[in-house]
Coordinates of C-alpha atoms in Angstrom, one line a residue:
M1432 CA 0.0 0.0 0.0
S1433 CA 1.1 3.5 -0.8
R1434 CA 2.4 5.8 2.0
C1435 CA 0.7 8.7 0.2
P1436 CA -2.2 10.3 2.2
F1437 CA -4.0 10.7 -1.0
C1438 CA -4.3 7.0 -1.9
A1439 CA -7.9 7.6 -3.0
I1440 CA -6.6 8.8 -6.4
V1441 CA -4.6 5.5 -6.7
C1442 CA -7.6 3.4 -5.9
K1443 CA -9.8 5.3 -8.3
T1444 CA -7.4 5.0 -11.1
L1445 CA -6.5 1.4 -10.5
R1446 CA -10.1 0.0 -10.2
P1447 CA -12.3 -0.5 -13.2
V1448 CA -13.8 2.7 -14.4
S1449 CA -17.5 3.1 -14.9
L1450 CA -19.1 3.4 -18.3
A1451 CA -20.3 6.9 -17.3
S1452 CA -16.8 8.0 -16.4
T1453 CA -15.4 6.6 -19.6
V1454 CA -18.0 8.4 -21.7
K1455 CA -17.4 11.7 -19.9
A1456 CA -13.6 11.3 -20.4
M1457 CA -14.2 10.6 -24.1
E1458 CA -16.3 13.8 -24.4
V1459 CA -13.3 15.9 -23.4
P1460 CA -11.0 16.6 -26.4
S1461 CA -7.4 15.8 -25.8
H1462 CA -4.5 16.7 -28.1
G1463 CA -1.6 14.4 -28.4
D1464 CA 0.9 17.2 -29.0
E1465 CA 1.3 18.6 -25.5
T1466 CA 3.9 17.6 -22.9
I1467 CA 3.2 17.6 -19.2
L1468 CA 5.8 17.8 -16.5
M1469 CA 4.3 15.8 -13.7
V1470 CA 5.8 16.2 -10.2
E1471 CA 4.9 13.4 -7.8
D1472 CA 7.0 11.9 -5.0
D1473 CA 4.9 8.8 -4.5
E1474 CA 5.9 6.1 -7.0
L1475 CA 2.5 4.3 -7.1
V1476 CA 0.6 7.6 -7.6
L1477 CA 3.1 8.7 -10.2
M1478 CA 2.8 5.5 -12.2
S1479 CA -1.0 5.5 -12.0
V1480 CA -1.6 9.2 -12.9
Q1481 CA 1.1 9.1 -15.5
S1482 CA -0.6 6.2 -17.2
L1483 CA -4.0 8.0 -17.0
I1484 CA -2.6 11.2 -18.5
E1485 CA -0.9 9.3 -21.3
S1486 CA -4.1 7.5 -22.0
L1487 CA -5.6 10.9 -22.7
G1488 CA -3.0 11.4 -25.5
Y1489 CA -0.4 13.5 -23.7
R1490 CA 3.3 13.0 -23.3
V1491 CA 4.4 12.9 -19.6
V1492 CA 7.8 13.8 -18.2
P1493 CA 7.9 12.6 -14.6
A1494 CA 9.8 14.3 -11.8
R1495 CA 10.1 13.1 -8.2
D1496 CA 10.3 16.5 -6.5
G1497 CA 10.6 20.2 -7.2
L1498 CA 14.4 20.1 -7.6
D1499 CA 14.1 17.3 -10.1
A1500 CA 11.4 19.3 -12.0
L1501 CA 13.6 22.4 -12.1
E1502 CA 16.5 20.5 -13.5
I1503 CA 14.3 19.2 -16.3
L1504 CA 13.1 22.7 -17.0
R1505 CA 16.7 24.0 -17.3
H1506 CA 17.2 21.8 -20.3
D1507 CA 15.6 22.1 -23.7
T1508 CA 12.8 19.6 -23.1
P1509 CA 9.6 21.0 -24.4
I1510 CA 7.1 21.3 -21.6
D1511 CA 3.6 22.8 -22.0
L1512 CA 2.2 22.4 -18.5
L1513 CA 3.5 21.8 -15.0
F1514 CA 1.2 19.4 -13.0
T1515 CA 2.2 19.4 -9.4
D1516 CA 0.9 18.8 -5.9
V1517 CA 0.4 21.9 -3.7
V1518 CA 2.0 20.2 -0.7
M1519 CA 5.2 18.2 -1.3
P1520 CA 8.0 16.9 0.9
G1521 CA 11.5 18.1 0.6
G1522 CA 11.0 21.8 1.4
M1523 CA 9.7 23.0 -1.9
H1524 CA 5.9 23.2 -2.2
G1525 CA 3.9 23.6 -5.5
P1526 CA 3.6 27.4 -5.5
E1527 CA 7.3 27.8 -4.8
L1528 CA 8.1 25.3 -7.6
A1529 CA 5.7 27.1 -10.0
A1530 CA 7.3 30.5 -9.2
E1531 CA 10.8 29.1 -9.9
A1532 CA 9.6 27.3 -13.0
R1533 CA 8.1 30.5 -14.4
R1534 CA 11.4 32.3 -13.9
L1535 CA 12.9 29.7 -16.2
R1536 CA 9.9 29.5 -18.6
P1537 CA 7.5 32.5 -18.2
E1538 CA 5.0 31.0 -20.6
L1539 CA 4.6 27.7 -18.6
K1540 CA 1.1 26.8 -17.6
V1541 CA 0.5 25.3 -14.2
L1542 CA -2.1 22.9 -12.8
Y1543 CA -2.0 22.1 -9.1
T1544 CA -3.6 19.2 -7.3
S1545 CA -4.2 18.7 -3.6
G1546 CA -5.9 16.5 -1.1
Y1547 CA -5.8 19.4 1.3
P1548 CA -8.0 22.1 -0.4
G1549 CA -7.9 24.3 2.8
S1550 CA -4.1 24.2 2.9
E1551 CA -2.2 27.3 3.9
Y1552 CA -0.5 27.0 0.5
C1553 CA -3.7 27.5 -1.4
G1554 CA -3.4 31.3 -0.9
E1555 CA 0.1 31.5 -2.4
G1556 CA -0.6 32.8 -5.9
L1557 CA -2.8 29.9 -7.1
T1558 CA -6.5 30.3 -8.0
A1559 CA -9.4 27.9 -7.8
H1560 CA -9.2 27.6 -11.6
Q1561 CA -5.7 26.1 -11.3
L1562 CA -6.6 23.6 -8.6
L1563 CA -7.8 20.0 -9.1
S1564 CA -8.9 18.5 -5.7
K1565 CA -8.1 14.9 -4.9
P1566 CA -9.5 12.4 -5.4
Y1567 CA -10.6 13.1 -9.0
E1568 CA -12.1 11.2 -11.8
A1569 CA -10.4 10.7 -15.2
Y1570 CA -12.8 13.1 -16.9
E1571 CA -12.2 15.8 -14.3
L1572 CA -8.5 15.6 -15.0
A1573 CA -9.0 15.6 -18.7
A1574 CA -11.3 18.6 -18.6
K1575 CA -8.9 20.6 -16.3
L1576 CA -5.9 19.8 -18.4
R1577 CA -7.7 21.1 -21.6
E1578 CA -8.9 24.2 -19.7
I1579 CA -5.5 25.2 -18.5
L1580 CA -3.7 24.3 -21.8
E1581 CA -6.2 26.3 -23.9
G1582 CA -5.9 29.3 -21.5
R1583 CA -9.5 29.2 -20.5
S1584 CA -8.6 29.9 -16.8
A1585 CA -6.5 32.4 -15.0

């Protein structure tokens, strides 16, 4: 079992999905030409959510923490969106990572996720439009990725 306090997302993505959820996910357009930098310290969650995002047609570049993500961004790897937890171990939380990432790539779009929607970090420059609360369904992730990538939110 995962040590992640948000294991509900793992359970939701590993169990069979309902037909209604599958239909909702299919209704959300996905473009296979975007690359998402996904920051997740829990291996099981990383593998599960990476697989889900890739099934939506995106390329995923995984990072284990904020420092790993910044190292990736320092190279020429094309990245369209940073998908990160708000609260992460290791001293660098999502809003801090996003601020540093945007210093390197000002055009970078950011989507946060959190199992702690009332977290103290939710006031640090992120809006409700940029936040996907855990646990979430595949169609919710698909819709939020498109919303952020197409610039339909702040």
